[in-house]
GROMACS .gro file of C-alpha atoms in nm:
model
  331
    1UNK     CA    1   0.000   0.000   0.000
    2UNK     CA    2   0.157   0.351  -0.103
    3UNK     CA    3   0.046   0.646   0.118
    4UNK     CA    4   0.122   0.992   0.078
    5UNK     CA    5   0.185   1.208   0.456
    6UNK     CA    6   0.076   1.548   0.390
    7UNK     CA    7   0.200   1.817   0.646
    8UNK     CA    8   0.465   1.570   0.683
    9UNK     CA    9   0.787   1.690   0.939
   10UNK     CA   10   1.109   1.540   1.028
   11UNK     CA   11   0.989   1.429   1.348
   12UNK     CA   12   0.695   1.221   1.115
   13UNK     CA   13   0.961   1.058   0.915
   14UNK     CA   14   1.182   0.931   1.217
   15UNK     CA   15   0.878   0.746   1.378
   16UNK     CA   16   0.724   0.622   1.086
   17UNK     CA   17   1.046   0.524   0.952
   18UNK     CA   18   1.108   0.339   1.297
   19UNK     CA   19   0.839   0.151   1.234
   20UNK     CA   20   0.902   0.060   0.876
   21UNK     CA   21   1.281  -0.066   0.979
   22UNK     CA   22   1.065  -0.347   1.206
   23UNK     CA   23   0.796  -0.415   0.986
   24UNK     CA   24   0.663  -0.749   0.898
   25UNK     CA   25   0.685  -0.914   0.557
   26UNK     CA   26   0.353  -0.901   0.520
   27UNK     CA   27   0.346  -0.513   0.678
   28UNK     CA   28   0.350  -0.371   0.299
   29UNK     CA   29   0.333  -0.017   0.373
   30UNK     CA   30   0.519   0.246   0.170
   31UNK     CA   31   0.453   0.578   0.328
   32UNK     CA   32   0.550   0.873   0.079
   33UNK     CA   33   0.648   1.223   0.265
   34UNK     CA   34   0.495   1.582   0.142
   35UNK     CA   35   0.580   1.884   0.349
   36UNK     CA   36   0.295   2.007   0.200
   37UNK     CA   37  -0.027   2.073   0.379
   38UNK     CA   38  -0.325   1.933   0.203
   39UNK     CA   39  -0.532   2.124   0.007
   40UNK     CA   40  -0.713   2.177  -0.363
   41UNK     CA   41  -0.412   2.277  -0.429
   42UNK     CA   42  -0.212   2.042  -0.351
   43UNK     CA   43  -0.386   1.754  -0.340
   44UNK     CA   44  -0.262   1.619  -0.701
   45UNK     CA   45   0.026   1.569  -0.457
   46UNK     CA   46  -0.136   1.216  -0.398
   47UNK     CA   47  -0.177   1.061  -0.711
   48UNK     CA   48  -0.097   0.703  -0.771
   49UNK     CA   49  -0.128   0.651  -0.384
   50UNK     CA   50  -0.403   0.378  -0.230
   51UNK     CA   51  -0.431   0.651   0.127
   52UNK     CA   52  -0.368   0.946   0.229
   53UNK     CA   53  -0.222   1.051   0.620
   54UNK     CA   54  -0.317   1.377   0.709
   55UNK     CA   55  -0.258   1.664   1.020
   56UNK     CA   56  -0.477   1.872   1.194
   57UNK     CA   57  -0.435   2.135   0.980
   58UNK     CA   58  -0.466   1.960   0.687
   59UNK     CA   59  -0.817   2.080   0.487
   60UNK     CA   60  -1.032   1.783   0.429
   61UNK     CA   61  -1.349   1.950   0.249
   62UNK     CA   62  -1.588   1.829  -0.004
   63UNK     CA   63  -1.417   1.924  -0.298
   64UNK     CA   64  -1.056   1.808  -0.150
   65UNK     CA   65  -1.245   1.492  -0.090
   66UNK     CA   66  -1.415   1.456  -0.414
   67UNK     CA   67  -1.032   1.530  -0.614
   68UNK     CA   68  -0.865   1.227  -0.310
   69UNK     CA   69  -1.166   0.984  -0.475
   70UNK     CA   70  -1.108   1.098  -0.868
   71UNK     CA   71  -0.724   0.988  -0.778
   72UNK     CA   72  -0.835   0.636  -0.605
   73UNK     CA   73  -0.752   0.739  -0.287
   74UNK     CA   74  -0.928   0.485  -0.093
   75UNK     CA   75  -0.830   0.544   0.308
   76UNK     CA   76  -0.730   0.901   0.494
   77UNK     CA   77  -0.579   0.805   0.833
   78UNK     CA   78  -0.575   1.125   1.055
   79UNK     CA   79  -0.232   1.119   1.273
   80UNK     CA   80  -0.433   1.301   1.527
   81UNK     CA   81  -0.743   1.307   1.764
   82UNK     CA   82  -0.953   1.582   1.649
   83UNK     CA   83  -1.127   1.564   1.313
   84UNK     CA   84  -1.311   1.883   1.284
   85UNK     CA   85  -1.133   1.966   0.926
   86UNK     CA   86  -1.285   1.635   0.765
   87UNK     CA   87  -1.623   1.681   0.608
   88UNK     CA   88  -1.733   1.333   0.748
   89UNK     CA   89  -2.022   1.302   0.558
   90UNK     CA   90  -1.888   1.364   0.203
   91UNK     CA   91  -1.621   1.087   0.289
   92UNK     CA   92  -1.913   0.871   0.371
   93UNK     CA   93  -2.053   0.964   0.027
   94UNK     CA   94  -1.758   0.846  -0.156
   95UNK     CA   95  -1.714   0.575   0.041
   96UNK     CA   96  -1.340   0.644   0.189
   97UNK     CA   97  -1.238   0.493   0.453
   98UNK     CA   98  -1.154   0.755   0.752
   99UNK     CA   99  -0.981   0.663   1.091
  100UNK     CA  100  -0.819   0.853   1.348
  101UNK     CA  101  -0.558   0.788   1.686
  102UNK     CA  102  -0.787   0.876   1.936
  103UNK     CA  103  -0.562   0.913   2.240
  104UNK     CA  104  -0.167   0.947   2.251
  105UNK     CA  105  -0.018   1.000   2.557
  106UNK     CA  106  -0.315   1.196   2.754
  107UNK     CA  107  -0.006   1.245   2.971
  108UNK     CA  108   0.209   1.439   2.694
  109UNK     CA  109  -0.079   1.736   2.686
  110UNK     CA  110  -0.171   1.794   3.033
  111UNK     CA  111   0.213   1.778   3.088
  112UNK     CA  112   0.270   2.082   2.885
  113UNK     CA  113  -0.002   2.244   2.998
  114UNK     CA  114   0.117   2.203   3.386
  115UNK     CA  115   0.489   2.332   3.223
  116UNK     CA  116   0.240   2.660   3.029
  117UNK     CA  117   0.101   2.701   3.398
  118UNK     CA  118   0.382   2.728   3.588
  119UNK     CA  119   0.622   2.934   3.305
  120UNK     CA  120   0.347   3.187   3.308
  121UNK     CA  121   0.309   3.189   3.681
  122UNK     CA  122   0.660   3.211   3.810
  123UNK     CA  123   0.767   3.383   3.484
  124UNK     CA  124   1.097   3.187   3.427
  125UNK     CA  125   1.048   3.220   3.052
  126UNK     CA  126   1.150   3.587   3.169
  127UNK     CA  127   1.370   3.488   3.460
  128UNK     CA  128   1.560   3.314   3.149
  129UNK     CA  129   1.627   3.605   2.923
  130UNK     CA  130   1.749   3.827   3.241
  131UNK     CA  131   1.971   3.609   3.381
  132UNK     CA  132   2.180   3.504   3.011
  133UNK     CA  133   2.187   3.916   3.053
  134UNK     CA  134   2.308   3.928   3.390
  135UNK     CA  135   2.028   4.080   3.525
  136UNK     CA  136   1.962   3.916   3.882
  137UNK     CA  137   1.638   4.157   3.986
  138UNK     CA  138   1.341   3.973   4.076
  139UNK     CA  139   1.076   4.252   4.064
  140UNK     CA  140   0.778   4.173   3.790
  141UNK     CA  141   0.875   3.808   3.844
  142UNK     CA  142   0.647   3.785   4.125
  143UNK     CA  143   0.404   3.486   4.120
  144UNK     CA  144   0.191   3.274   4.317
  145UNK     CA  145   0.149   3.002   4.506
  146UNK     CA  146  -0.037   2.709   4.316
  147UNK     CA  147  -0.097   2.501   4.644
  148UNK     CA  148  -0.451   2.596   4.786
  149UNK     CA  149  -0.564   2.791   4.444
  150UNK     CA  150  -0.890   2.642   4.255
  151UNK     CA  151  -0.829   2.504   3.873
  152UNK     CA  152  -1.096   2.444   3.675
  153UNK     CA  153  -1.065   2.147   3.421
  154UNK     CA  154  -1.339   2.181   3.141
  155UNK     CA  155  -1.351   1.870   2.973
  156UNK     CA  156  -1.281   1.555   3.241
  157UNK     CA  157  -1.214   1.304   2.921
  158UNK     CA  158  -0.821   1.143   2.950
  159UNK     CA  159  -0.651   1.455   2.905
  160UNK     CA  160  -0.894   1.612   3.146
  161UNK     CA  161  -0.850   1.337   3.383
  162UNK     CA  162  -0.460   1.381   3.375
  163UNK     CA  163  -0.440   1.714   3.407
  164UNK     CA  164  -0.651   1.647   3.734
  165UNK     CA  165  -0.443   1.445   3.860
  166UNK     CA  166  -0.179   1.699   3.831
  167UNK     CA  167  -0.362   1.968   3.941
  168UNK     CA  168  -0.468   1.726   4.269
  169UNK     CA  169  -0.086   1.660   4.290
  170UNK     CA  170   0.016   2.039   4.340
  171UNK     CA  171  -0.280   2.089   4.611
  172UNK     CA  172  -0.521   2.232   4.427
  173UNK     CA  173  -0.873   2.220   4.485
  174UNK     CA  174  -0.976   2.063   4.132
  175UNK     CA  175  -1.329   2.145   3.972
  176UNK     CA  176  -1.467   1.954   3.648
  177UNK     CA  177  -1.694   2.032   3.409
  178UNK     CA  178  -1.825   1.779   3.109
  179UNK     CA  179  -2.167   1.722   2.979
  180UNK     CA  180  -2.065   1.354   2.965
  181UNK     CA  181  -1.847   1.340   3.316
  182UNK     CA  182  -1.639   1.086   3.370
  183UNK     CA  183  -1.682   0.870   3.672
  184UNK     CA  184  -1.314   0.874   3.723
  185UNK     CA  185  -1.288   1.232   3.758
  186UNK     CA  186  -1.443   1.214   4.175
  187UNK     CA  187  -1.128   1.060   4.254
  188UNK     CA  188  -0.958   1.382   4.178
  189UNK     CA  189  -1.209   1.703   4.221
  190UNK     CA  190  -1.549   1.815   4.262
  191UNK     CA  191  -1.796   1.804   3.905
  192UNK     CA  192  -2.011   2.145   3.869
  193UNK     CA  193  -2.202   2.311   3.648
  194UNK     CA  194  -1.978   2.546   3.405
  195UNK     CA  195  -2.087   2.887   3.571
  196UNK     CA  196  -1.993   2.747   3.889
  197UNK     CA  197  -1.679   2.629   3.763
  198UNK     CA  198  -1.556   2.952   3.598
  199UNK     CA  199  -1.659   3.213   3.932
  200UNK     CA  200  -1.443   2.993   4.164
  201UNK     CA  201  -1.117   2.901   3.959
  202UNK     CA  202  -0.779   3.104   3.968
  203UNK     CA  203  -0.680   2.873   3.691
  204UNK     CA  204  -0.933   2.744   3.390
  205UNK     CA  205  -0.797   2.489   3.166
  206UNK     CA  206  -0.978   2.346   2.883
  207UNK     CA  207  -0.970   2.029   2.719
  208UNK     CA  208  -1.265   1.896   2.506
  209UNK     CA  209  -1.266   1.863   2.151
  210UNK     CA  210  -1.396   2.157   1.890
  211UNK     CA  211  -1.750   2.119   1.836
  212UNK     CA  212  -2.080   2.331   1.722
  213UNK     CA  213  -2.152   2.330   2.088
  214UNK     CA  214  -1.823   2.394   2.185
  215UNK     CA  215  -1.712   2.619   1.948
  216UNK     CA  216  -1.584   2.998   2.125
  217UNK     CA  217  -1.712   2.841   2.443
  218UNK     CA  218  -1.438   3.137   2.563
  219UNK     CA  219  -1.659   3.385   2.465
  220UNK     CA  220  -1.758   3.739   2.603
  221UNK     CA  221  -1.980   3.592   2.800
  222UNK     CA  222  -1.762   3.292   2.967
  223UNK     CA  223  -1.528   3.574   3.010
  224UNK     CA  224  -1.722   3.778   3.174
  225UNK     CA  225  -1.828   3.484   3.423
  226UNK     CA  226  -1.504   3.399   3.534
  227UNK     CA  227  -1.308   3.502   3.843
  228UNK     CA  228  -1.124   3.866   3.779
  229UNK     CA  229  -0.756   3.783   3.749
  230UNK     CA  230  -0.761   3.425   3.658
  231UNK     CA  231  -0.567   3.236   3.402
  232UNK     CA  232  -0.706   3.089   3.141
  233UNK     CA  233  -0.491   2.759   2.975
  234UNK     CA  234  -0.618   2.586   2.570
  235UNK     CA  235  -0.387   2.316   2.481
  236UNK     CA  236  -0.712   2.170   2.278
  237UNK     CA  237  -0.829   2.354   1.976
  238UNK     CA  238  -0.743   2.722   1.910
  239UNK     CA  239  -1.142   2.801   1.824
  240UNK     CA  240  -1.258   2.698   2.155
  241UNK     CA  241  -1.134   3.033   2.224
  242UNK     CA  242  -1.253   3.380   2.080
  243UNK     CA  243  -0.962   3.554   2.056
  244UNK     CA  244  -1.084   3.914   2.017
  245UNK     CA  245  -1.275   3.864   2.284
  246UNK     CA  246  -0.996   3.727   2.510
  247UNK     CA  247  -0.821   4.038   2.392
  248UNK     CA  248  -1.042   4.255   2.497
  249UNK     CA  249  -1.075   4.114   2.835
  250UNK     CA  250  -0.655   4.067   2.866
  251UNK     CA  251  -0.722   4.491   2.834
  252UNK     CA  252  -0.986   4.535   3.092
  253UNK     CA  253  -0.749   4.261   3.309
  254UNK     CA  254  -1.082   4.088   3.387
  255UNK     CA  255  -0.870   3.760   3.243
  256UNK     CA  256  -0.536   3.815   3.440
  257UNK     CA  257  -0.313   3.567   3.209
  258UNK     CA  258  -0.350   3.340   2.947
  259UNK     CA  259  -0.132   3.046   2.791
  260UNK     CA  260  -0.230   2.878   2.511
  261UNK     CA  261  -0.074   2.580   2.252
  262UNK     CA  262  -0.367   2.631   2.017
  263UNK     CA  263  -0.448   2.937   1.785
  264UNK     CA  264  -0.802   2.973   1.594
  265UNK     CA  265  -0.588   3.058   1.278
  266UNK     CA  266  -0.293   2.858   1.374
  267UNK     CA  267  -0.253   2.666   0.991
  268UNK     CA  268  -0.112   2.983   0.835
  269UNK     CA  269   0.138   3.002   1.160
  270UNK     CA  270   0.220   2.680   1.314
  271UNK     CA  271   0.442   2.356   1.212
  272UNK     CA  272   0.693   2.602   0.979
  273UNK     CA  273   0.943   2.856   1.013
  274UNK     CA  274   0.813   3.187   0.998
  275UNK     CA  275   1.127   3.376   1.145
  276UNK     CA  276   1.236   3.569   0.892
  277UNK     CA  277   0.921   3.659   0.751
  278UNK     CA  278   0.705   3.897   0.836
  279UNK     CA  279   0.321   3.775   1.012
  280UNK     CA  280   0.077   3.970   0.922
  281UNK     CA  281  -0.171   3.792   1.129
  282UNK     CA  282  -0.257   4.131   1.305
  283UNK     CA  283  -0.477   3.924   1.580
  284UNK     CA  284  -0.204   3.701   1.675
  285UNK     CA  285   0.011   3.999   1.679
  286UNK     CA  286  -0.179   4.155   1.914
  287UNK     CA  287  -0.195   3.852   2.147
  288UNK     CA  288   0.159   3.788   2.153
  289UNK     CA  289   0.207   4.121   2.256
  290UNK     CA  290   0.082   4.117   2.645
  291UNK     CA  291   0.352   4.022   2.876
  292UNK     CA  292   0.096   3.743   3.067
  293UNK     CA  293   0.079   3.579   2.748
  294UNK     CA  294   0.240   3.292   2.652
  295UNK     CA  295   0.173   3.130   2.321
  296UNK     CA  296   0.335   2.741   2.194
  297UNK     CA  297   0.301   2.642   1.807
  298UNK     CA  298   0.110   2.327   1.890
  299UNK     CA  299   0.360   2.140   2.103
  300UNK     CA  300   0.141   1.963   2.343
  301UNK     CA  301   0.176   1.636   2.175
  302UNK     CA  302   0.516   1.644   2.087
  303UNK     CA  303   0.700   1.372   2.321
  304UNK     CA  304   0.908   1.080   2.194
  305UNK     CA  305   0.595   0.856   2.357
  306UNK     CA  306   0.344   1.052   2.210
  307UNK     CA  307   0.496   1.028   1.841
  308UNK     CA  308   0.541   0.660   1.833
  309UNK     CA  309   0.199   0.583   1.970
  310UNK     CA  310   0.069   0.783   1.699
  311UNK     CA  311   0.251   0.616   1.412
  312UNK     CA  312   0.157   0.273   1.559
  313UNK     CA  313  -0.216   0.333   1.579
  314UNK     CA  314  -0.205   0.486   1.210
  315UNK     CA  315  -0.050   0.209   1.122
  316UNK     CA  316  -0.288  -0.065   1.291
  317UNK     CA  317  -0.569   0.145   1.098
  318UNK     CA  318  -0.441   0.120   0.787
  319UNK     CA  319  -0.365  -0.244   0.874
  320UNK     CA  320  -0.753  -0.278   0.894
  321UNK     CA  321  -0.828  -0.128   0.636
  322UNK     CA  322  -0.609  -0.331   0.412
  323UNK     CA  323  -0.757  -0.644   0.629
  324UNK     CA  324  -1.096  -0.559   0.591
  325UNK     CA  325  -1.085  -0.608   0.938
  326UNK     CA  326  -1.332  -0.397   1.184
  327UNK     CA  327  -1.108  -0.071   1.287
  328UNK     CA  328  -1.194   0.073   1.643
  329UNK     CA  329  -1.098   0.412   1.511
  330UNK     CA  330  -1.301   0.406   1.219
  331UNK     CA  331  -1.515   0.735   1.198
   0.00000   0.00000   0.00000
């Protein structure tokens, strides 16, 4: 089976190059790398290929889809969780076979979201610079003391659940919120409604996927609702968040810091080198601009664990597929 990796890095190669070194006779992948993202215009890029492995950033729309069938693509495995830039039910319509890695690591994302939390806190991003400078002042490094302080985990699915743990681990008094909770989660904190949730926490961190119902959940309103001076934390999907709104509350300093790993517009941005150019995003320049911000390019994933859990799962699913063997990651 040839596939062609769109969006494909160095870090994709290694792993599913790993795997291919240790494959089994029967194992007849041949995976194909693009740097390019996917897209109608670039989606020629796949011709003569039987699948297609794709990123979150990757646009997987009804014409893309339509083009991926015209060239026999028969399979897209998505190297990631979140599907929201697959129209699922044109890929139904043409039959493809779609399949995703539902959970790598859980651990690997509330990890960096702990590391987000306490950079921003105690400032050592800052600390960093000053010190290579020689500059040994502590004032405007001054944070505060996690142990005690209420986090608010919004989403309580395995990332959720980890980051609970955490959170529980640092003495925090840990409130969830999930329209589907997870039993699990009582171990670690208390379930409440959202409202609750967002007037009592000093921290809010959010992980649940990007849905219509879940889409700017981070709105004016949310903002408005939660504690004056808290932090707010996405390591899920940039449009959970409104960012003009967050902007304008960063302003007032109702929302006293935020960190996130995810950016609404993020495909233009993240996953390339963009530092000799100039980014004309003028939202995200705006954002980047407030000192209590801190901003990743989509790193929450990105462990040694993570990556080869992901390139074994995509390649169990296209296993399946091949099979014609039931796929529990089918979508």
């Amino acid at each position: 089976m040839r596939v062609t990796v769109f969006s494909a890095q160095p870090y994709d190669r290694r792993f599913f190059d790993e795997l291919a070194a240790v494959q089994d006779a029967d194992d007849d992948i041949e995976w194909h790398y693009q740097e390019a993202s996917l897209d109608a215009g670039t989606v020629t890029l796949a011709a003569g290929s039987d699948a297609v492995c794709v990123f979150v950033n990757d646009c997987l729309d009804a014409a893309v889809l339509d083009t991926l069938a015209t060239l026999g693509i028969r399979a897209i495995v998505l190297r990631c969780a979140g599907f929201n830039n697959i129209d699922l039910a044109a890929a139904h319509r043409l039959g493809l076979f779609v399949a995703r890695v539902p959970a790598y690591s859980p651990e690997a994302v509330a990890e960096h979201a702990l590391a987000m939390i306490m950079t921003l806190n105690r400032k050592t991003h800052r600390a960093f610079n000053r010190v290579r400078e020689g500059n040994f002042a502590l004032d405007g490094l001054l944070g505060v003391t996690l142990h005690g302080k209420t986090a608010g985990v919004i989403g309580t699915g395995r990332i959720g659940l980890c980051m609970a743990r955490i959170l529980k681990g640092l003495g925090c008094e840990v409130l969830g919120h999930d329209p589907y909770p997870a039993e699990a989660f009582q171990a670690y904190g208390e379930a409440v409604p959202l409202e609750a949730l967002l007037a009592r926490s000093d921290i809010v961190s959010l992980h649940c996927p990007l849905t219509e119902q879940t889409h700017h959940l981070i709105d004016d309103g949310t903002l408005a609702a939660m504690k004056p001076g808290a932090m707010l934390v996405n390591t899920s999907r940039g449009a959970l968040i409104d960012t003009p709104a967050v902007i304008g509350a960063l302003k007032s300093r109702q929302l006293g810091a935020l960190a996130i790993d995810v950016y609404e517009q993020e495909s233009e941005l993240f996953f390339r080198d963009h530092s000799a150019e100039i980014i004309d995003d003028d939202v995200f320049a705006r954002l980047a601009s407030f000192p209590n911000v801190l901003i990743t390019g989509h790193q929450g994933f990105f462990t040694v664990e993570a990556l080869r859990e992901i390139a074994q799962v995509t390649r169990a699913n296209l296993m399946a597929f091949a099979e014609g063997i039931e796929c529990p990651n089918r979508l």
